[in-house]
Short mmCIF file of C-alpha atoms in Angstrom, two decimals:
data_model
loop_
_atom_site.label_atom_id
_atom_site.label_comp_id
_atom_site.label_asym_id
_atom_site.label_seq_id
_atom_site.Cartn_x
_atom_site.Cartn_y
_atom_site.Cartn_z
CA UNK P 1 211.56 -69.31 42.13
CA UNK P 2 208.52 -70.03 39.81
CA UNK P 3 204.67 -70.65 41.36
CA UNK P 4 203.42 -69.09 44.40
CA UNK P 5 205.03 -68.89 47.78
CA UNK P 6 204.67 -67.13 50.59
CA UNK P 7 206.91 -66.33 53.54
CA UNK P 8 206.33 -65.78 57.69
CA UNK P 9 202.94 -65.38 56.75
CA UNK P 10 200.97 -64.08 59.87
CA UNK P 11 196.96 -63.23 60.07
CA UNK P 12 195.65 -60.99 62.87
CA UNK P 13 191.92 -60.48 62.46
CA UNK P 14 190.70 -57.47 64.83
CA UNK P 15 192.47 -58.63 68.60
CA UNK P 16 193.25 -62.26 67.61
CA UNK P 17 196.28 -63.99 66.01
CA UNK P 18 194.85 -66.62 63.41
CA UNK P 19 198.03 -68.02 61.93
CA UNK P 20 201.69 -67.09 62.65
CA UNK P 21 205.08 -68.11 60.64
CA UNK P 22 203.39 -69.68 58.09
CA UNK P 23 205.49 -70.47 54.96
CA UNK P 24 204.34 -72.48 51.61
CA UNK P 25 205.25 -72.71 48.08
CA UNK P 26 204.03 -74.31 45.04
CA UNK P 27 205.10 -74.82 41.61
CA UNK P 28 203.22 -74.22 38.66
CA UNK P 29 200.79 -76.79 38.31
CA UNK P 30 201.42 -77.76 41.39
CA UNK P 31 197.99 -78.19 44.24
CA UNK P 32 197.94 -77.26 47.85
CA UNK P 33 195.39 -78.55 50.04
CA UNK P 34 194.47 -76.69 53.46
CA UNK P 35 193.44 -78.88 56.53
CA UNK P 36 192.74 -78.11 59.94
CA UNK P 37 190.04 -77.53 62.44
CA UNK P 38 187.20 -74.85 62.23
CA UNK P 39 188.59 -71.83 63.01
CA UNK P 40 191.83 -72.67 62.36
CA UNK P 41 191.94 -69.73 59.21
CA UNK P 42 191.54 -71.68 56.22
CA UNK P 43 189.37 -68.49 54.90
CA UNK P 44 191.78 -65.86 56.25
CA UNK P 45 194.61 -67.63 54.56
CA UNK P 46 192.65 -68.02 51.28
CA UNK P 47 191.53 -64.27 52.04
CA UNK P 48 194.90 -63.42 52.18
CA UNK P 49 196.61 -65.08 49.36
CA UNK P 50 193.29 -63.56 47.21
CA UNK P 51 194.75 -60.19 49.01
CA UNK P 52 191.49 -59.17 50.53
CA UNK P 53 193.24 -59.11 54.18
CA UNK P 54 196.31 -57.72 54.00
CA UNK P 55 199.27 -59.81 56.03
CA UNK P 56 200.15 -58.75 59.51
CA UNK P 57 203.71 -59.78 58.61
CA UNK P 58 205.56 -61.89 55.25
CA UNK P 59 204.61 -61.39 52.13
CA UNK P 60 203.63 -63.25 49.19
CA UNK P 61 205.82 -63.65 45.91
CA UNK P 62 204.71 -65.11 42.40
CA UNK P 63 207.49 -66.16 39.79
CA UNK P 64 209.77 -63.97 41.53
CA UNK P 65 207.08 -60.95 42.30
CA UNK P 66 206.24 -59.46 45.39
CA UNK P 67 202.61 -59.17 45.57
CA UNK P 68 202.12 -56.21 47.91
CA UNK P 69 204.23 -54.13 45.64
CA UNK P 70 202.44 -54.95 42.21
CA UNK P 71 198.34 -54.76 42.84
CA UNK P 72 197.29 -54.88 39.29
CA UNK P 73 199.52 -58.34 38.89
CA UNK P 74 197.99 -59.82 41.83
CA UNK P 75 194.42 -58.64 40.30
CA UNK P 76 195.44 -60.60 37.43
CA UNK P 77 196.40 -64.07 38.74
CA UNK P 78 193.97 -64.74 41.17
CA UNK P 79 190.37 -66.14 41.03
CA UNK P 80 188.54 -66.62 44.30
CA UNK P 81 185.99 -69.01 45.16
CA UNK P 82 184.66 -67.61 49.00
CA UNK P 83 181.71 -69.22 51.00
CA UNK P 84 179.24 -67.17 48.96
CA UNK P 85 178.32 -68.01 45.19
CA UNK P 86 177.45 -64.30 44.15
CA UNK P 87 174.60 -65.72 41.45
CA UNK P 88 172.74 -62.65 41.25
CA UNK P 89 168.76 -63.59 40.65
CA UNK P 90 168.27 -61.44 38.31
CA UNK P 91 170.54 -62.72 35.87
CA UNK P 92 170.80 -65.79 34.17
CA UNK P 93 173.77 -68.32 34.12
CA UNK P 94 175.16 -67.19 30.46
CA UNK P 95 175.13 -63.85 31.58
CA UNK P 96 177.17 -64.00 34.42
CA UNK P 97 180.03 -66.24 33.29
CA UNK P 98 179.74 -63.63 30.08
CA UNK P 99 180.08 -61.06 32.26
CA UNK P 100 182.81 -62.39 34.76
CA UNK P 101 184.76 -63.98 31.82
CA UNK P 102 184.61 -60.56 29.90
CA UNK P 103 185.99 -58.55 33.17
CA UNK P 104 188.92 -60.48 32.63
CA UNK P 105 189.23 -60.15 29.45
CA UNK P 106 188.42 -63.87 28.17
CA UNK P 107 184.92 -63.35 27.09
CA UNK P 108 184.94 -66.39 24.48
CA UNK P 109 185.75 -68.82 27.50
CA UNK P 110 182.40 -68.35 28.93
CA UNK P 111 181.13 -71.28 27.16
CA UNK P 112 184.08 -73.62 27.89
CA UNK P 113 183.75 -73.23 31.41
CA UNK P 114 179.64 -73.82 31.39
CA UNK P 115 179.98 -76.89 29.78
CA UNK P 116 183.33 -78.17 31.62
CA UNK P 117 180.70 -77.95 34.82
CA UNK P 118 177.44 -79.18 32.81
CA UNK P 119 175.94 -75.76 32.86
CA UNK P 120 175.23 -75.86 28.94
CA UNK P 121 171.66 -76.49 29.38
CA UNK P 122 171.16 -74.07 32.42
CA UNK P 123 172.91 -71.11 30.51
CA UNK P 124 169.51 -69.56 29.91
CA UNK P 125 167.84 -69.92 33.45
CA UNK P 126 167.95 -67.29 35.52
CA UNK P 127 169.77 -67.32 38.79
CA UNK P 128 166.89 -67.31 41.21
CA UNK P 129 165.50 -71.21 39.50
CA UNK P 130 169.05 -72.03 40.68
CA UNK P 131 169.20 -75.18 43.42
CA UNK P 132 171.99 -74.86 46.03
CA UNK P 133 174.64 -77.16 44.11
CA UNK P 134 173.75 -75.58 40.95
CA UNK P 135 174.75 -71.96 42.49
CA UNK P 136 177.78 -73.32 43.30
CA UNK P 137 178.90 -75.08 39.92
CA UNK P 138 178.25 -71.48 38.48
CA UNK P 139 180.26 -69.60 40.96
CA UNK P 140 183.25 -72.68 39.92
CA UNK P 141 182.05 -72.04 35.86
CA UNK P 142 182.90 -67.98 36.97
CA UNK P 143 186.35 -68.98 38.27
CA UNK P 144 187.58 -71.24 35.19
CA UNK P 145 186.18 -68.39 32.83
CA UNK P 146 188.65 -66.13 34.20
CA UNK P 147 191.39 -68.13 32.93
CA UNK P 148 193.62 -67.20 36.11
CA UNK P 149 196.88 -68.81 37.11
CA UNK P 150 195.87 -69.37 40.55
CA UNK P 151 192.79 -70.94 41.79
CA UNK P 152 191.23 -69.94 45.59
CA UNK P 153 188.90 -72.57 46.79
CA UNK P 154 187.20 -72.06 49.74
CA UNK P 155 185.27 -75.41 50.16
CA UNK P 156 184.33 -76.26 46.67
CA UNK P 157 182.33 -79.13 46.92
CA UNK P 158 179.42 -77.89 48.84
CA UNK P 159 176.17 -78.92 47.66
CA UNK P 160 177.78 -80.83 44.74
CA UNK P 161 176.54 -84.47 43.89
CA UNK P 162 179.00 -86.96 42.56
CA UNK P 163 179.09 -86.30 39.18
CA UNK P 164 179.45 -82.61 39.70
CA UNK P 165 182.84 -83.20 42.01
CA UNK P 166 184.49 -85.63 39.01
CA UNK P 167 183.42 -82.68 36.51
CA UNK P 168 185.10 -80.29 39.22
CA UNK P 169 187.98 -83.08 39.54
CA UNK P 170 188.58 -82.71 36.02
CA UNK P 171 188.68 -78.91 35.61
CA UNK P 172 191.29 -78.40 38.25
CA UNK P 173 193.29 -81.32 36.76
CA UNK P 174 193.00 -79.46 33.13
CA UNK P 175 193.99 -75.93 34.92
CA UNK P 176 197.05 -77.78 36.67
CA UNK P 177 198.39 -79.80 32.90
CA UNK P 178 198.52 -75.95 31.61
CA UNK P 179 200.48 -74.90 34.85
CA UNK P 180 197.96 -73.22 37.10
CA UNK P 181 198.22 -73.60 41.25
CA UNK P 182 195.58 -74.52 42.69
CA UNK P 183 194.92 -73.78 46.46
CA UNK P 184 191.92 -75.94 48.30
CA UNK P 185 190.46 -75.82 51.78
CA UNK P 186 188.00 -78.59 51.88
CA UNK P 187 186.74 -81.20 54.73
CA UNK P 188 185.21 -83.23 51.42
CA UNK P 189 187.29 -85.91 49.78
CA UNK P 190 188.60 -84.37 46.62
CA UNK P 191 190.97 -85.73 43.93
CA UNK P 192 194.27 -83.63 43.55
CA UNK P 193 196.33 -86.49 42.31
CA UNK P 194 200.14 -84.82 43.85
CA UNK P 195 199.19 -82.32 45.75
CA UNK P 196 200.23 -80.98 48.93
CA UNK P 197 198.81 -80.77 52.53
CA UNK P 198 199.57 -77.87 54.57
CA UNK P 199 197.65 -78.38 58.61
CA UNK P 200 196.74 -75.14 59.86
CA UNK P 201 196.16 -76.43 63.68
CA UNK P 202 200.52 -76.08 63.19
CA UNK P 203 200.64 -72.23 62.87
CA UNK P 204 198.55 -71.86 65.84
CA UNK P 205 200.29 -68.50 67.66
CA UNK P 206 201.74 -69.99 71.05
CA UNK P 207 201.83 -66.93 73.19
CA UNK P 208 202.46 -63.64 71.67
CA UNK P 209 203.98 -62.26 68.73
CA UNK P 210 207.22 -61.51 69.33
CA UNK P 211 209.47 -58.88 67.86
CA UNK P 212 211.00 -60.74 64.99
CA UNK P 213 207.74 -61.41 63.43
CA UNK P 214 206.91 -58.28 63.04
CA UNK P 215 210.56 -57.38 61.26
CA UNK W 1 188.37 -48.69 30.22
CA UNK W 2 186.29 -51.51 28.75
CA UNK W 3 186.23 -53.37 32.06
CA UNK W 4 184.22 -50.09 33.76
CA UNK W 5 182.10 -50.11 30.71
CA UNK W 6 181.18 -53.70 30.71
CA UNK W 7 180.65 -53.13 34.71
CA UNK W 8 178.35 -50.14 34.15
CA UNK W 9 176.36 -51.75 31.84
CA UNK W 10 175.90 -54.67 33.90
CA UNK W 11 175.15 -52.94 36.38
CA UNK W 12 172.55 -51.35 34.76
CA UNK W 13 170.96 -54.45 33.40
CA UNK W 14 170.34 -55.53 36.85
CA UNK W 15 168.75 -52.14 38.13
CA UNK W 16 166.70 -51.92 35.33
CA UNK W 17 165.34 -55.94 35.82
CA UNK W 18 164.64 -55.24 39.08
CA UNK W 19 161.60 -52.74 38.15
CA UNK W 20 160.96 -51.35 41.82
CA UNK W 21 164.19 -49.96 42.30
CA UNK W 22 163.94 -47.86 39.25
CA UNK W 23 160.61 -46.43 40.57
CA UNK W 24 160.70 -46.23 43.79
CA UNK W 25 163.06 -43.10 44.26
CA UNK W 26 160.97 -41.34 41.58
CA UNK W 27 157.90 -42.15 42.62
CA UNK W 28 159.26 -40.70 46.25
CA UNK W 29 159.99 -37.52 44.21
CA UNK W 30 156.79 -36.73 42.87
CA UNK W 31 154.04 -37.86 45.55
CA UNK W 32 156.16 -35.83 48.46
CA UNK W 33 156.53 -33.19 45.93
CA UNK W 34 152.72 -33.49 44.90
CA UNK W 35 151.96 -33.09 49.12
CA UNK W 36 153.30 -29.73 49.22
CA UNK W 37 150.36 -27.68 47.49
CA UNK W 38 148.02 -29.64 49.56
CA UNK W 39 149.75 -28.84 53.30
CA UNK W 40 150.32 -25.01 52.11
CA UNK W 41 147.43 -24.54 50.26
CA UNK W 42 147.05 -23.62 46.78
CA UNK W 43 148.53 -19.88 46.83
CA UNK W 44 150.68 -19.06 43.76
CA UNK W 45 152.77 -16.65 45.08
CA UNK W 46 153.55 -19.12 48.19
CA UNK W 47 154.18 -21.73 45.62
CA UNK W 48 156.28 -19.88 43.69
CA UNK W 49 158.65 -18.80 45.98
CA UNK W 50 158.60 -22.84 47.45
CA UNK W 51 159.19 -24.33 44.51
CA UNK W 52 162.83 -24.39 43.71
CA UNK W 53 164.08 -25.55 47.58
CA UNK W 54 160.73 -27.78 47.96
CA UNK W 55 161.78 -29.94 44.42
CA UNK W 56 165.63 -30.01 45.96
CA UNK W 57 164.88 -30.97 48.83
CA UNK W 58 162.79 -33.82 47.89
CA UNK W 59 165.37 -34.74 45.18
CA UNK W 60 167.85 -35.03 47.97
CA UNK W 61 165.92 -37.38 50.00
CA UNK W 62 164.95 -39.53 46.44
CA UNK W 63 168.29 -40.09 46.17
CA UNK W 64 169.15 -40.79 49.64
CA UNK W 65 166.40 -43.78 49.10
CA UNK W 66 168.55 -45.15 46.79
CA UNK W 67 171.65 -45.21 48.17
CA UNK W 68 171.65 -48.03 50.11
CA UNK W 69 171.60 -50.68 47.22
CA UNK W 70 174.55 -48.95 45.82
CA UNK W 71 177.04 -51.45 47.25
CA UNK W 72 174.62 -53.19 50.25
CA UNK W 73 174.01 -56.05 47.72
CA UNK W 74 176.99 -56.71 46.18
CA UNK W 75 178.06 -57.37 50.18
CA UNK W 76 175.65 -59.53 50.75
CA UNK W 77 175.93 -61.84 48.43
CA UNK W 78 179.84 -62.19 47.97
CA UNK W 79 180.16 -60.27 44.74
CA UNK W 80 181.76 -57.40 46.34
CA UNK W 81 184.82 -59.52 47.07
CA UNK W 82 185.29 -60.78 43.52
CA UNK W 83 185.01 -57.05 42.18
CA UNK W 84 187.49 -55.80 44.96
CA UNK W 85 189.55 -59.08 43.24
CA UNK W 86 189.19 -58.30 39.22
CA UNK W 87 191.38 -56.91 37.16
CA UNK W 88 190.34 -53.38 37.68
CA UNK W 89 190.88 -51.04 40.35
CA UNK W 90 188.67 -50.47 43.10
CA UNK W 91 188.37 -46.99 42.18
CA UNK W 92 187.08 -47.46 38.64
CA UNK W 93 184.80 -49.94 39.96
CA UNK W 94 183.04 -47.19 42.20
CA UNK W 95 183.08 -44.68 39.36
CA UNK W 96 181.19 -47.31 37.18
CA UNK W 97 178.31 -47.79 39.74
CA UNK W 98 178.19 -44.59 40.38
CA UNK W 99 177.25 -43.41 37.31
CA UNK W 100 175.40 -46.70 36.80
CA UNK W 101 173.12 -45.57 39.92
CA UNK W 102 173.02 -41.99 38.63
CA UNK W 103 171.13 -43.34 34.85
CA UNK W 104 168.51 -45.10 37.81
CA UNK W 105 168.24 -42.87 40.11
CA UNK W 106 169.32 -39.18 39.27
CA UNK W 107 168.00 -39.23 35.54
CA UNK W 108 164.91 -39.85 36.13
CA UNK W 109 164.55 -37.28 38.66
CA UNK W 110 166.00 -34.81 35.64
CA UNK W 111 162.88 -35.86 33.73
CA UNK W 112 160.56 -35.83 36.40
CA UNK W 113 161.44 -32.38 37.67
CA UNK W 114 159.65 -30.02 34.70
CA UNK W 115 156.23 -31.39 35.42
CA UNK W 116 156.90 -30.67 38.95
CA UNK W 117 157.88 -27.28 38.19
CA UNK W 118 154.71 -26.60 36.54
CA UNK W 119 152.46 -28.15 39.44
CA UNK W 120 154.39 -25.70 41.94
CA UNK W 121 154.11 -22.92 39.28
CA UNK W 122 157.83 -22.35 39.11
CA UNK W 123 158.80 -19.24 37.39
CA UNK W 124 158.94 -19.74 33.73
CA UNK W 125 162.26 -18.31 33.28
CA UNK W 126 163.59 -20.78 35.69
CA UNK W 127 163.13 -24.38 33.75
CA UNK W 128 166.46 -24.02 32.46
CA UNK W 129 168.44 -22.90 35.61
CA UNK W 130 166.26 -26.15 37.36
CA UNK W 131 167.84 -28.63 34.77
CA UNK W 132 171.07 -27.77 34.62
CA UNK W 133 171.26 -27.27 38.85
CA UNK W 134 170.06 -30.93 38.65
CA UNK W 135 172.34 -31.87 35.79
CA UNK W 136 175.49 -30.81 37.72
CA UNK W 137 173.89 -32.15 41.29
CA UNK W 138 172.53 -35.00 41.31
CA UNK W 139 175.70 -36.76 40.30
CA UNK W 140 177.18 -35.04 43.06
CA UNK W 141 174.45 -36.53 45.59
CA UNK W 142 174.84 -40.21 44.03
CA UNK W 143 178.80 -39.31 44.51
CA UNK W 144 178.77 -38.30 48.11
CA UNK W 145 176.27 -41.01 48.90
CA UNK W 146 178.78 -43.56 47.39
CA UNK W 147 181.31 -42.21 49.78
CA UNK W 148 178.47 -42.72 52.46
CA UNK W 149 177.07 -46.47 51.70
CA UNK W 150 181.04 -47.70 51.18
CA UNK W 151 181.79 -46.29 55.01
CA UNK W 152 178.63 -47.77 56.47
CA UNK W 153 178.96 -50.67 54.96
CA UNK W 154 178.60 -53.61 57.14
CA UNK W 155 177.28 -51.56 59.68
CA UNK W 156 174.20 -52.20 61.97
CA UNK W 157 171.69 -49.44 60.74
CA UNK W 158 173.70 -48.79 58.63
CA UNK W 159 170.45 -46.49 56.80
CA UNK W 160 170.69 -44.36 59.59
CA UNK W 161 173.90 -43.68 59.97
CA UNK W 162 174.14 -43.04 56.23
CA UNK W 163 171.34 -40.30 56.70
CA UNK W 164 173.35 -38.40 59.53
CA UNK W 165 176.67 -38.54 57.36
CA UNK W 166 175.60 -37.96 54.19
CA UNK W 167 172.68 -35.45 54.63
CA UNK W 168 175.33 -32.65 56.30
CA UNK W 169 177.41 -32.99 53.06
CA UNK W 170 174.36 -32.71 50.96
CA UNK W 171 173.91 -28.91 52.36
CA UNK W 172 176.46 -26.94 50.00
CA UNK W 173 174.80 -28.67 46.69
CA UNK W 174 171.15 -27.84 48.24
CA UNK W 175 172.11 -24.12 48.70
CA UNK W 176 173.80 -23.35 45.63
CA UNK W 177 171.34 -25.14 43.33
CA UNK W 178 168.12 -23.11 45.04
CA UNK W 179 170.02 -20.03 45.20
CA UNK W 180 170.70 -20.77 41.17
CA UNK W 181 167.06 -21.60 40.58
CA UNK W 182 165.63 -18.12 42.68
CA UNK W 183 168.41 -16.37 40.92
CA UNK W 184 166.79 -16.99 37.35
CA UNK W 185 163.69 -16.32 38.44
CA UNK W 186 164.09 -12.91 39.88
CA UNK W 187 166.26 -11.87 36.28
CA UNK W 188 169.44 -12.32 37.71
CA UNK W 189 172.52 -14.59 36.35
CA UNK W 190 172.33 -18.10 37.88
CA UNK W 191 175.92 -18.71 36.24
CA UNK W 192 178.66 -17.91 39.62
CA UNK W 193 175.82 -20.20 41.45
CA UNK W 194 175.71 -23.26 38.70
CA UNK W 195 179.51 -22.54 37.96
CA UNK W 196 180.19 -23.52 41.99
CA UNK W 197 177.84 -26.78 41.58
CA UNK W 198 180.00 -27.66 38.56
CA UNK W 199 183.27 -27.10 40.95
CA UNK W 200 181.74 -29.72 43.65
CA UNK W 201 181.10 -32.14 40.62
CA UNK W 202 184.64 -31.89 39.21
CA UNK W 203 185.98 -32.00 43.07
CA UNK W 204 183.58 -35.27 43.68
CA UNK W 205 185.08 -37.23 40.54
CA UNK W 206 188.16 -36.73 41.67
CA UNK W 207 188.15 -37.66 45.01
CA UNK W 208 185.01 -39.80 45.62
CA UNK W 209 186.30 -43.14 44.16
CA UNK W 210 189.24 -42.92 46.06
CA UNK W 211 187.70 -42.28 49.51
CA UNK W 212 185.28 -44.49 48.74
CA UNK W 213 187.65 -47.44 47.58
CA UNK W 214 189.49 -47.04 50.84
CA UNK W 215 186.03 -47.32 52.43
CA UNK W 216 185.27 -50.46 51.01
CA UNK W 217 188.89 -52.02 51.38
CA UNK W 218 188.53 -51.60 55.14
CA UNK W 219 184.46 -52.97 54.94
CA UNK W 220 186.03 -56.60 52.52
CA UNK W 221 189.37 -57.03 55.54
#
């Protein structure tokens, strides 16, 4: 099986059952968007696939790898876009996608992924001139510099104008024509011509976990 | 290996910009250092005998100043995650800002500690001994205090928590590095002392990043 799947996925944060017997899979440059109500563990399944949380049951595999049994492959394929934008004030736009890019390895893409989200001309400002929407385009410039297979995106679009989302729009479209998965939760309208729709209100637990999903 | 490097010295770009973290545990060092004279008066005998335990002590709380921007930040603003997410391991990641805290924090206190010697009219034999007792411990106070600020992480108060877990551990390095310092300056070897403080160094490397990774696996769930 190429791409990413997982299987009888199940998220328990502290006493509560998030999601329960949740299965997906999609193929190399293949999208999956996440819908569903607040609350309904978007995060915790984006959390989960990055491997922050670990599963309560299931596992995930990619082209025919078990996650949980290979850390330093999962390291490798994932790039994670959370709520936050870690753009550190101190340092300016260039430097961090230098410095995220070179962690993994790519450190020539840096400038690639500024200008594929119009950062070109902001690659010398420091992060604390930064406007909201701005923040966010270079927290999205650190995820394409990683050159990952596997894209996170925990609502992308906030704070971006219009132009921003088609230059977003045509980064993930780019990532998918050289095979990379890209995995959304966003209440924004957002282009993924072909993609997937996976509800979380579905996985809802209905009364408790029982036995088998915990085999 | 190039991943820690490029993480140490980014990490050390960003300590160094911000200016007040640099100085602050430093500046801690010297002025509570600097207050002892004037509370005991200026006796040179009394000051003598003070001097090695009154410039540890203070070293020890310096660094404890410090500790909380260790990882606090990184929390805060989401780049924890993506470092917990990169291509290296945890573990490597808390070696590399450890040592990156040590060049801010520990260092300086290195350079500071000669002139401090001389105000408390340390025993002139005893420079040496002072340098190399800070050489071996201060690296294992930022070390401990890594363990510290990864397990109260995410905590409420988490400063004072830190202080009650992290101080008790700080006790062996205080007593063996004084005891090194008083050795030298009554004639006697310092080495068995030192040669322990180098022990607690080698012990920290080895299992600091892993207790603290663990730490900050369970703070990121």
């Amino acid at each position: 099986m190429t791409g990413l799947v997982g299987i009888r996925l199940s998220c328990r944060r502290s006493e509560r059952v998030v999601f329960t017997r949740l299965d997906f899979s999609i193929e190399s440059g293949g999208a999956l968007l996440l819908s569903g109500p607040n609350g309904s563990g978007k995060s915790s399944l984006l959390r989960l696939i990055a491997g922050l949380i670990k599963p309560f049951t299931g596992h995930l595999e990619y082209e025919g790898t078990r996650l949980q049994d290979d850390p330093a492959r999962h390291r490798e394929i994932i790039a994670y876009l959370g709520h936050q934008d870690a753009v550190k004030s101190m340092l300016t736009v260039g430097e961090s996608t230098r410095f995220w890019a070179g962690l993994y390895d790519h450190p020539s893409d840096a400038h690639a992924a500024m200008a594929a989200m119009g950062l070109s001309d902001l690659a010398d400002t420091p992060g604390r001139f930064l406007s909201s929407g701005q923040r966010r385009r270079a927290a999205l410039a650190r995820v394409i510099a990683g050159g990952t297979p596997v894209w996170l995106l925990d609502e992308p679009t906030v704070g971006l104008d219009a132009k921003s989302i088609a230059a977003l729009e045509s980064a993930l479209a780019a990532h998918r024509m050289r095979g990379g998965i890209v995995l959304a939760a966003t209440h924004a309208p957002i282009a993924l011509p072909g993609a997937a729709e996976l509800n979380l209100a579905e996985f809802e637990p209905q009364g408790f976990l029982d036995d088998a999903d915990a085999a | 290996m190039s991943a820690m490097l490029r993480l140490f010295a980014h990490d050390l770009k960003l300590q160094l910009r911000l200016g007040s973290d640099l100085i602050a545990p430093v500046a801690f060092f010297v002025l509570a250092t600097l207050l002892v004279p004037l509370g005991v008066g200026p006796e040179p005998n009394l000051l003598t005998r003070l001097a090695p335990g009154m410039i540890w002590v203070t070293a020890l709380l310096a660094t404890l100043l410090a500790l909380d921007r260790l990882f606090q930040r990184d929390f805060e603003d989401g780049t924890l995650d993506l470092l917990a997410l990169a291509p290296l391991p945890l573990e490597a990641i808390v070696l590399a800002k450890v040592a990156a805290h040590w060049v801010t924090t520990g260092l300086p206190l290195l350079i500071a500690a000669p002139v401090l010697g001389l105000m408390l009219r340390l025993d002139h034999g005893s420079y040496v001994t002072l340098e190399v007792s800070l050489l071996l411990g201060t690296p294992v106070l930022s070390m401990v205090g890594a363990f510290g600020a990864a397990v109260t992480l995410g905590a409420r108060r988490g400063g004072a928590l830190l202080a009650l877990l992290v101080l008790p551990l700080y006790v062996p390095i205080l007593i063996f590095a004084t005891s090194a310092i008083g050795a030298a300056g009554e004639g006697l070897s310092p080495r068995p002392h030192l040669l322990l403080l180098a022990s607690f160094f080698v012990a920290g490397l080895v299992l600091v990043p892993f207790a603290a990774a663990a730490a900050l696996r369970n703070a990121l769930e």
